[in-house]
XYZ file of N, CA, C and O in Angstrom:
684
model
N -19.187 -10.805 -16.290
C -19.852 -10.425 -15.064
C -20.716 -9.207 -15.363
O -20.267 -8.226 -15.909
N -21.954 -9.277 -14.966
C -22.843 -8.137 -15.181
C -22.970 -7.333 -13.895
O -22.536 -7.742 -12.835
N -23.579 -6.164 -14.021
C -23.664 -5.267 -12.864
C -24.495 -5.864 -11.726
O -24.241 -5.577 -10.555
N -25.474 -6.700 -12.049
C -26.266 -7.312 -10.973
C -25.408 -8.290 -10.167
O -25.572 -8.397 -8.947
N -24.488 -9.006 -10.834
C -23.579 -9.895 -10.116
C -22.680 -9.100 -9.183
O -22.416 -9.509 -8.051
N -22.210 -7.955 -9.659
C -21.367 -7.098 -8.833
C -22.135 -6.590 -7.619
O -21.623 -6.577 -6.502
N -23.381 -6.188 -7.817
C -24.215 -5.714 -6.712
C -24.484 -6.802 -5.701
O -24.405 -6.570 -4.489
N -24.805 -7.997 -6.181
C -25.067 -9.126 -5.287
C -23.809 -9.482 -4.504
O -23.861 -9.708 -3.295
N -22.673 -9.488 -5.179
C -21.403 -9.782 -4.507
C -21.065 -8.740 -3.459
O -20.580 -9.068 -2.367
N -21.316 -7.472 -3.770
C -21.039 -6.399 -2.814
C -21.929 -6.511 -1.585
O -21.460 -6.349 -0.451
N -23.199 -6.784 -1.803
C -24.130 -6.932 -0.680
C -23.745 -8.151 0.156
O -23.720 -8.079 1.389
N -23.415 -9.246 -0.490
C -23.015 -10.453 0.246
C -21.751 -10.191 1.058
O -21.648 -10.620 2.219
N -20.796 -9.477 0.480
C -19.576 -9.141 1.217
C -19.861 -8.256 2.407
O -19.318 -8.460 3.501
N -20.721 -7.249 2.225
C -21.061 -6.339 3.320
C -21.787 -7.080 4.442
O -21.523 -6.838 5.627
N -22.682 -7.989 4.079
C -23.391 -8.780 5.093
C -22.406 -9.671 5.844
O -22.468 -9.797 7.071
N -21.475 -10.262 5.121
C -20.454 -11.095 5.763
C -19.607 -10.303 6.743
O -19.326 -10.759 7.860
N -19.201 -9.103 6.341
C -18.422 -8.236 7.234
C -19.257 -7.876 8.459
O -18.771 -7.899 9.592
N -20.532 -7.541 8.243
C -21.406 -7.146 9.349
C -21.574 -8.286 10.351
O -21.441 -8.081 11.562
N -21.858 -9.470 9.857
C -22.047 -10.607 10.761
C -20.757 -10.949 11.497
O -20.776 -11.230 12.702
N -19.644 -10.910 10.785
C -18.360 -11.185 11.420
C -18.022 -10.159 12.490
O -17.557 -10.503 13.584
N -18.245 -8.876 12.183
C -17.924 -7.814 13.139
C -18.807 -7.888 14.376
O -18.330 -7.713 15.501
N -20.092 -8.152 14.180
C -21.001 -8.242 15.325
C -20.637 -9.453 16.189
O -20.639 -9.375 17.409
N -20.272 -10.543 15.553
C -19.820 -11.713 16.311
C -18.512 -11.450 17.036
O -18.336 -11.844 18.186
N -17.585 -10.759 16.383
C -16.288 -10.453 16.993
C -16.466 -9.537 18.205
O -15.792 -9.683 19.202
N -17.373 -8.559 18.064
C -17.562 -7.558 19.120
C -18.523 -8.020 20.209
O -18.821 -7.271 21.120
N -19.023 -9.235 20.112
C -19.947 -9.773 21.119
C -21.222 -8.958 21.251
O -21.633 -8.578 22.342
N -21.855 -8.653 20.137
C -23.144 -7.983 20.184
C -23.228 -6.806 19.247
O -22.227 -6.279 18.777
N -24.461 -6.401 19.004
C -24.709 -5.344 18.030
C -24.269 -3.972 18.522
O -23.812 -3.142 17.737
N -24.371 -3.716 19.819
C -24.037 -2.391 20.338
C -22.584 -2.022 20.052
O -22.298 -0.920 19.588
N -21.678 -2.928 20.298
C -20.264 -2.681 20.005
C -19.921 -3.076 18.576
O -18.917 -2.616 18.033
N -20.747 -3.918 17.978
C -20.456 -4.406 16.634
C -20.766 -3.421 15.527
O -20.085 -3.398 14.500
N -21.786 -2.595 15.697
C -22.173 -1.652 14.641
C -21.044 -0.672 14.313
O -20.721 -0.475 13.144
N -20.397 -0.045 15.322
C -19.269 0.824 14.962
C -18.139 0.058 14.266
O -17.501 0.582 13.353
N -17.915 -1.191 14.678
C -16.889 -2.000 14.019
C -17.272 -2.294 12.578
O -16.420 -2.276 11.683
N -18.546 -2.559 12.325
C -19.020 -2.769 10.951
C -18.743 -1.524 10.109
O -18.224 -1.608 8.995
N -19.082 -0.363 10.647
C -18.859 0.894 9.926
C -17.367 1.068 9.636
O -16.978 1.428 8.523
N -16.524 0.800 10.626
C -15.074 0.921 10.463
C -14.563 -0.008 9.368
O -13.816 0.406 8.478
N -14.957 -1.262 9.419
C -14.466 -2.233 8.440
C -14.971 -1.935 7.029
O -14.232 -2.088 6.055
N -16.220 -1.500 6.902
C -16.740 -1.153 5.579
C -16.057 0.092 5.022
O -15.780 0.179 3.823
N -15.760 1.061 5.891
C -15.036 2.254 5.441
C -13.625 1.880 4.994
O -13.128 2.379 3.967
N -12.969 1.000 5.745
C -11.634 0.538 5.349
C -11.682 -0.184 4.005
O -10.817 0.027 3.146
N -12.700 -1.013 3.825
C -12.834 -1.747 2.566
C -13.091 -0.808 1.393
O -12.534 -0.985 0.310
N -13.921 0.195 1.608
C -14.235 1.143 0.538
C -13.000 1.921 0.102
O -12.731 2.072 -1.101
N -12.236 2.400 1.058
C -11.044 3.186 0.718
C -9.977 2.301 0.081
O -9.365 2.679 -0.917
N -9.770 1.121 0.636
C -8.749 0.229 0.087
C -9.118 -0.225 -1.325
O -8.297 -0.165 -2.240
N -10.356 -0.660 -1.515
C -10.801 -1.082 -2.840
C -10.800 0.060 -3.841
O -10.382 -0.103 -4.989
N -11.264 1.229 -3.405
C -11.261 2.388 -4.291
C -9.861 2.804 -4.688
O -9.610 3.190 -5.842
N -8.930 2.719 -3.751
C -7.541 3.080 -4.048
C -6.917 2.098 -5.043
O -6.212 2.505 -5.967
N -7.180 0.806 -4.856
C -6.706 -0.185 -5.823
C -7.301 0.082 -7.207
O -6.604 0.066 -8.216
N -8.606 0.322 -7.239
C -9.271 0.594 -8.509
C -8.714 1.825 -9.203
O -8.527 1.841 -10.424
N -8.420 2.871 -8.436
C -7.885 4.102 -9.011
C -6.514 3.877 -9.619
O -6.218 4.375 -10.719
N -5.653 3.103 -8.946
C -4.318 2.827 -9.484
C -4.416 1.999 -10.767
O -3.736 2.280 -11.754
N -5.274 1.013 -10.758
C -5.441 0.177 -11.954
C -5.967 1.015 -13.108
O -5.476 0.929 -14.236
N -6.943 1.845 -12.830
C -7.511 2.712 -13.855
C -6.470 3.702 -14.368
O -6.368 3.941 -15.580
N -5.687 4.275 -13.473
C -4.643 5.227 -13.890
C -3.627 4.550 -14.808
O -3.151 5.165 -15.771
N -3.299 3.299 -14.528
C -2.381 2.574 -15.412
C -2.978 2.382 -16.802
O -2.263 2.396 -17.802
N -4.251 2.184 -16.846
C -4.922 1.999 -18.131
C -4.730 3.230 -19.007
O -4.541 3.132 -20.205
N -4.759 4.393 -18.396
C -4.566 5.628 -19.161
C -3.148 5.748 -19.685
O -2.924 6.394 -20.702
N -2.191 5.144 -19.029
C -0.810 5.214 -19.500
C -0.602 4.416 -20.767
O 0.218 4.780 -21.602
N -1.354 3.333 -20.931
C -1.197 2.498 -22.134
C -2.245 2.799 -23.196
O -2.095 2.396 -24.344
N -3.315 3.492 -22.817
C -4.376 3.860 -23.753
C -4.716 5.331 -23.534
O -5.746 5.663 -22.946
N -3.860 6.235 -23.999
C -4.020 7.653 -23.645
C -5.218 8.365 -24.272
O -5.589 9.438 -23.814
N -5.857 7.800 -25.269
C -6.948 8.497 -25.958
C -8.319 8.302 -25.316
O -9.280 8.915 -25.751
N -8.418 7.462 -24.298
C -9.731 7.226 -23.694
C -10.140 8.412 -22.817
O -9.314 9.214 -22.404
N -11.408 8.496 -22.532
C -11.942 9.590 -21.726
C -11.389 9.529 -20.306
O -11.287 8.452 -19.714
N -11.074 10.688 -19.763
C -10.544 10.750 -18.404
C -11.635 10.740 -17.341
O -11.364 10.690 -16.145
N -12.888 10.755 -17.751
C -14.017 10.847 -16.819
C -14.027 9.748 -15.752
O -14.234 10.057 -14.568
N -13.795 8.464 -16.079
C -13.805 7.447 -15.016
C -12.728 7.671 -13.949
O -12.992 7.489 -12.766
N -11.532 8.103 -14.356
C -10.484 8.346 -13.367
C -10.820 9.561 -12.512
O -10.597 9.557 -11.300
N -11.372 10.577 -13.116
C -11.773 11.769 -12.363
C -12.822 11.394 -11.320
O -12.729 11.786 -10.162
N -13.806 10.607 -11.715
C -14.847 10.173 -10.783
C -14.265 9.291 -9.678
O -14.584 9.467 -8.494
N -13.394 8.367 -10.051
C -12.818 7.452 -9.070
C -11.971 8.193 -8.038
O -12.079 7.937 -6.840
N -11.135 9.124 -8.494
C -10.303 9.876 -7.546
C -11.170 10.744 -6.638
O -10.862 10.906 -5.455
N -12.252 11.263 -7.179
C -13.180 12.057 -6.353
C -13.826 11.184 -5.286
O -13.923 11.573 -4.111
N -14.262 9.986 -5.668
C -14.893 9.074 -4.713
C -13.912 8.591 -3.649
O -14.278 8.456 -2.473
N -12.664 8.342 -4.047
C -11.648 7.942 -3.069
C -11.408 9.074 -2.074
O -11.310 8.851 -0.867
N -11.335 10.308 -2.574
C -11.147 11.458 -1.681
C -12.326 11.599 -0.719
O -12.141 11.860 0.474
N -13.527 11.399 -1.224
C -14.717 11.473 -0.366
C -14.680 10.363 0.690
O -14.951 10.608 1.870
N -14.327 9.152 0.282
C -14.258 8.030 1.229
C -13.192 8.283 2.292
O -13.401 7.985 3.473
N -12.051 8.853 1.906
C -11.028 9.205 2.882
C -11.527 10.304 3.821
O -11.238 10.283 5.020
N -12.287 11.252 3.283
C -12.877 12.292 4.121
C -13.845 11.711 5.132
O -13.871 12.132 6.300
N -14.636 10.724 4.714
C -15.561 10.049 5.637
C -14.771 9.335 6.720
O -15.126 9.398 7.907
N -13.682 8.662 6.341
C -12.850 7.994 7.344
C -12.271 8.999 8.336
O -12.222 8.728 9.534
N -11.844 10.144 7.851
C -11.302 11.176 8.727
C -12.376 11.673 9.697
O -12.116 11.844 10.892
N -13.593 11.872 9.191
C -14.695 12.298 10.064
C -15.022 11.226 11.103
O -15.290 11.548 12.271
N -14.992 9.962 10.696
C -15.221 8.871 11.647
C -14.130 8.861 12.713
O -14.413 8.690 13.903
N -12.890 9.038 12.294
C -11.778 9.100 13.237
C -12.026 10.194 14.271
O -11.902 9.964 15.481
N -12.372 11.369 13.782
C -12.599 12.501 14.681
C -13.788 12.253 15.613
O -13.723 12.538 16.814
N -14.876 11.706 15.076
C -16.066 11.443 15.885
C -15.783 10.388 16.953
O -16.151 10.565 18.126
N -15.137 9.276 16.550
C -14.878 8.219 17.515
C -13.857 8.648 18.555
O -13.960 8.291 19.725
N -12.877 9.413 18.144
C -11.875 9.888 19.104
C -12.502 10.883 20.085
O -12.243 10.820 21.291
N -13.318 11.788 19.575
C -13.938 12.813 20.430
C -14.931 12.214 21.420
O -15.084 12.715 22.530
N -15.606 11.157 21.028
C -16.610 10.555 21.909
C -16.066 9.380 22.720
O -16.740 8.899 23.632
N -14.879 8.902 22.374
C -14.306 7.772 23.097
C -14.902 6.436 22.731
O -14.745 5.464 23.462
N -15.602 6.363 21.593
C -16.192 5.086 21.170
C -15.057 4.124 20.856
O -14.106 4.488 20.189
N -15.082 2.903 21.329
C -16.155 2.201 22.022
C -15.883 2.040 23.509
O -15.530 0.962 23.948
N -16.001 3.062 24.282
C -15.924 2.920 25.729
C -14.722 3.567 26.392
O -14.520 3.368 27.578
N -13.943 4.320 25.663
C -12.808 5.001 26.276
C -13.153 6.448 26.585
O -14.225 6.934 26.239
N -12.233 7.156 27.222
C -12.485 8.570 27.484
C -12.365 9.387 26.196
O -11.641 8.996 25.280
N -13.068 10.508 26.112
C -12.928 11.359 24.929
C -11.464 11.754 24.710
O -10.771 12.119 25.655
N -11.021 11.619 23.500
C -9.654 11.924 23.065
C -8.599 11.065 23.757
O -7.408 11.341 23.650
N -9.022 10.035 24.449
C -8.088 9.145 25.126
C -7.184 8.386 24.171
O -6.051 8.056 24.515
N -7.663 8.112 22.977
C -6.852 7.377 22.006
C -5.615 8.162 21.589
O -4.595 7.582 21.229
N -5.698 9.496 21.659
C -4.573 10.333 21.230
C -3.437 10.354 22.243
O -2.324 10.773 21.910
N -3.708 9.915 23.465
C -2.688 9.932 24.508
C -2.511 8.576 25.187
O -1.679 8.447 26.073
N -3.278 7.591 24.786
C -3.244 6.284 25.432
C -2.043 5.452 25.026
O -1.085 5.940 24.415
N -2.085 4.178 25.355
C -0.942 3.290 25.097
C -0.651 3.068 23.607
O 0.455 2.671 23.264
N -1.611 3.333 22.761
C -1.411 3.165 21.308
C -1.251 4.497 20.596
O -1.511 4.592 19.399
N -0.803 5.523 21.304
C -0.794 6.863 20.733
C 0.052 6.971 19.472
O -0.315 7.698 18.550
N 1.151 6.253 19.369
C 1.990 6.337 18.164
C 1.215 5.807 16.962
O 1.202 6.436 15.902
N 0.566 4.666 17.123
C -0.210 4.108 16.011
C -1.406 4.995 15.667
O -1.749 5.152 14.495
N -2.043 5.579 16.667
C -3.197 6.446 16.427
C -2.775 7.698 15.664
O -3.418 8.089 14.684
N -1.682 8.336 16.080
C -1.208 9.534 15.385
C -0.718 9.205 13.977
O -0.936 9.976 13.037
N -0.057 8.066 13.807
C 0.352 7.648 12.460
C -0.863 7.414 11.576
O -0.879 7.780 10.408
N -1.879 6.790 12.144
C -3.131 6.566 11.389
C -3.733 7.895 10.948
O -4.144 8.046 9.811
N -3.752 8.870 11.853
C -4.341 10.162 11.525
C -3.537 10.906 10.457
O -4.087 11.303 9.433
N -2.255 11.064 10.687
C -1.450 11.909 9.794
C -1.040 11.177 8.522
O -1.287 11.647 7.410
N -0.419 10.006 8.691
C 0.122 9.278 7.543
C -0.951 8.450 6.840
O -0.857 8.205 5.639
N -1.981 8.033 7.573
C -2.970 7.143 6.999
C -4.259 7.790 6.555
O -5.034 7.183 5.810
N -4.522 9.016 7.001
C -5.770 9.676 6.609
C -5.532 11.037 5.951
O -5.987 11.273 4.832
N -4.816 11.916 6.640
C -4.638 13.275 6.118
C -3.794 13.269 4.848
O -4.199 13.844 3.818
N -2.623 12.636 4.894
C -1.739 12.644 3.728
C -2.369 11.924 2.526
O -2.329 12.461 1.410
N -2.979 10.744 2.682
C -3.647 10.130 1.530
C -4.796 10.982 0.980
O -5.019 11.007 -0.233
N -5.506 11.687 1.864
C -6.571 12.574 1.385
C -5.988 13.684 0.514
O -6.518 13.991 -0.556
N -4.893 14.275 0.951
C -4.222 15.312 0.154
C -3.766 14.734 -1.184
O -3.951 15.348 -2.239
N -3.191 13.534 -1.155
C -2.725 12.905 -2.399
C -3.884 12.575 -3.336
O -3.760 12.732 -4.561
N -5.015 12.122 -2.791
C -6.176 11.811 -3.630
C -6.710 13.074 -4.294
O -7.080 13.058 -5.483
N -6.740 14.176 -3.562
C -7.185 15.446 -4.145
C -6.205 15.898 -5.220
O -6.606 16.361 -6.298
N -4.911 15.750 -4.956
C -3.907 16.118 -5.958
C -4.040 15.244 -7.211
O -3.928 15.750 -8.335
N -4.266 13.948 -7.021
C -4.446 13.050 -8.173
C -5.685 13.447 -8.963
O -5.687 13.416 -10.196
N -6.735 13.831 -8.251
C -7.962 14.287 -8.917
C -7.673 15.521 -9.779
O -8.076 15.598 -10.930
N -6.952 16.466 -9.213
C -6.645 17.700 -9.945
C -5.728 17.432 -11.134
O -5.896 18.043 -12.191
N -4.782 16.515 -11.001
C -3.910 16.199 -12.138
C -4.665 15.416 -13.205
O -4.396 15.583 -14.395
N -5.611 14.590 -12.790
C -6.426 13.875 -13.782
C -7.298 14.853 -14.572
O -7.539 14.651 -15.770
N -7.746 15.915 -13.919
C -8.531 16.932 -14.622
C -7.731 17.598 -15.745
O -8.296 18.017 -16.756
N -6.411 17.660 -15.568
C -5.554 18.269 -16.591
C -4.943 17.226 -17.527
O -4.060 17.558 -18.309
N -5.392 15.982 -17.427
C -4.915 14.851 -18.231
C -3.431 14.577 -18.036
O -2.748 14.072 -18.910
N -2.923 14.880 -16.879
C -1.541 14.560 -16.537
C -1.544 13.190 -15.862
O -1.391 13.068 -14.642
N -1.731 12.160 -16.673
C -1.991 10.820 -16.151
C -0.776 10.180 -15.493
O -0.924 9.395 -14.561
N 0.436 10.500 -15.943
C 1.617 9.950 -15.275
C 1.716 10.483 -13.851
O 2.025 9.737 -12.921
N 1.454 11.762 -13.688
C 1.479 12.351 -12.338
C 0.380 11.762 -11.472
O 0.602 11.429 -10.301
N -0.816 11.636 -12.024
C -1.931 11.064 -11.270
C -1.609 9.636 -10.838
O -1.876 9.252 -9.697
N -1.004 8.864 -11.729
C -0.653 7.480 -11.406
C 0.357 7.432 -10.266
O 0.206 6.657 -9.318
N 1.380 8.260 -10.336
C 2.383 8.295 -9.278
C 1.790 8.684 -7.938
O 2.089 8.075 -6.899
N 0.956 9.713 -7.944
C 0.299 10.140 -6.705
C -0.586 9.033 -6.137
O -0.627 8.810 -4.921
N -1.292 8.349 -7.018
C -2.178 7.276 -6.561
C -1.402 6.083 -6.015
O -1.874 5.394 -5.104
N -0.207 5.815 -6.553
C 0.631 4.752 -6.006
C 1.032 5.066 -4.569
O 0.977 4.208 -3.686
N 1.456 6.297 -4.332
C 1.840 6.693 -2.978
C 0.627 6.618 -2.052
O 0.708 6.093 -0.938
N -0.500 7.123 -2.532
C -1.736 7.102 -1.747
C -2.130 5.665 -1.404
O -2.481 5.362 -0.266
N -2.050 4.765 -2.374
C -2.402 3.361 -2.141
C -1.494 2.736 -1.087
O -1.972 2.033 -0.187
N -0.210 3.000 -1.172
C 0.730 2.442 -0.204
C 0.391 2.894 1.216
O 0.367 2.083 2.149
N 0.105 4.173 1.367
C -0.246 4.696 2.684
C -1.578 4.134 3.171
O -1.737 3.812 4.349
N -2.534 4.004 2.268
C -3.840 3.453 2.633
C -3.706 1.995 3.075
O -4.320 1.582 4.066
N -2.902 1.221 2.367
C -2.729 -0.183 2.750
C -2.113 -0.297 4.143
O -2.593 -1.071 4.983
N -1.062 0.457 4.404
C -0.434 0.425 5.726
C -1.410 0.895 6.802
O -1.508 0.297 7.882
N -2.152 1.946 6.507
C -3.108 2.497 7.458
C -4.259 1.534 7.728
O -4.749 1.438 8.856
N -4.694 0.826 6.709
C -5.765 -0.153 6.878
C -5.329 -1.270 7.805
O -6.097 -1.696 8.671
N -4.091 -1.714 7.663
C -3.567 -2.761 8.544
C -3.538 -2.260 9.984
O -3.955 -2.965 10.909
N -3.070 -1.031 10.187
C -3.006 -0.460 11.533
C -4.410 -0.321 12.126
O -4.662 -0.725 13.265
N -5.328 0.253 11.346
C -6.685 0.477 11.853
C -7.392 -0.834 12.170
O -8.043 -0.960 13.213
N -7.277 -1.815 11.277
C -7.922 -3.113 11.520
C -7.277 -3.814 12.710
O -7.974 -4.432 13.524
N -5.965 -3.705 12.822
C -5.276 -4.313 13.956
C -5.694 -3.709 15.281
O -5.927 -4.420 16.258
N -5.802 -2.366 15.313
C -6.256 -1.709 16.530
C -7.707 -2.058 16.846
O -8.059 -2.294 18.007
N -8.549 -2.096 15.826
C -9.966 -2.401 16.042
C -10.156 -3.824 16.550
O -10.896 -4.054 17.517
N -9.505 -4.774 15.905
C -9.724 -6.176 16.271
C -8.858 -6.624 17.432
O -9.236 -7.524 18.177
N -7.704 -5.976 17.613
C -6.794 -6.382 18.685
C -7.076 -5.706 20.020
O -6.958 -6.324 21.069
N -7.435 -4.418 19.970
C -7.627 -3.676 21.217
C -9.028 -3.095 21.363
O -9.351 -2.541 22.401
N -9.831 -3.166 20.307
C -11.175 -2.591 20.341
C -11.185 -1.096 20.062
O -12.236 -0.456 20.140
N -10.041 -0.523 19.734
C -9.922 0.903 19.479
C -10.288 1.225 18.041
O -9.704 0.676 17.113
N -11.265 2.088 17.850
C -11.672 2.493 16.502
C -11.049 3.838 16.184
O -11.278 4.821 16.876
N -10.238 3.853 15.129
C -9.623 5.114 14.680
C -9.623 5.175 13.177
O -9.440 4.300 12.472
């Protein structure tokens, strides 16, 4: 597989997500935030999987350069930061159609708070810690941290997608 195939596949996947989200949300006005949510979830989930796989590679091949893992953990942390900012923006504005900060006290408040603390803040801290341990070539520690981060991201992605598609709540 060459890089152009990867680019074409990524664009095709993003277009598929966009069309599906706009169709699910019954129009572009409500669909665009859903597209952003789903693409952010995909980026963090895929990046987290990639980071764990890459970290394992360092355990069996310790002499390779640590640069790819350092870059990957940095990108995962950035993607988690973007998700956190989206959470804050959508919650503060009530997108898509709720009162500002209503998600924090509404009928799904337990899932929303779990998404915030366990699904965004804690994985972000773990991604930063994994990045810092990768900088010191402590690959076993980085791998362990990334495993925990991946587990939390997977659970959080299920919650966020379920809330988005089941109730229309973006968090």
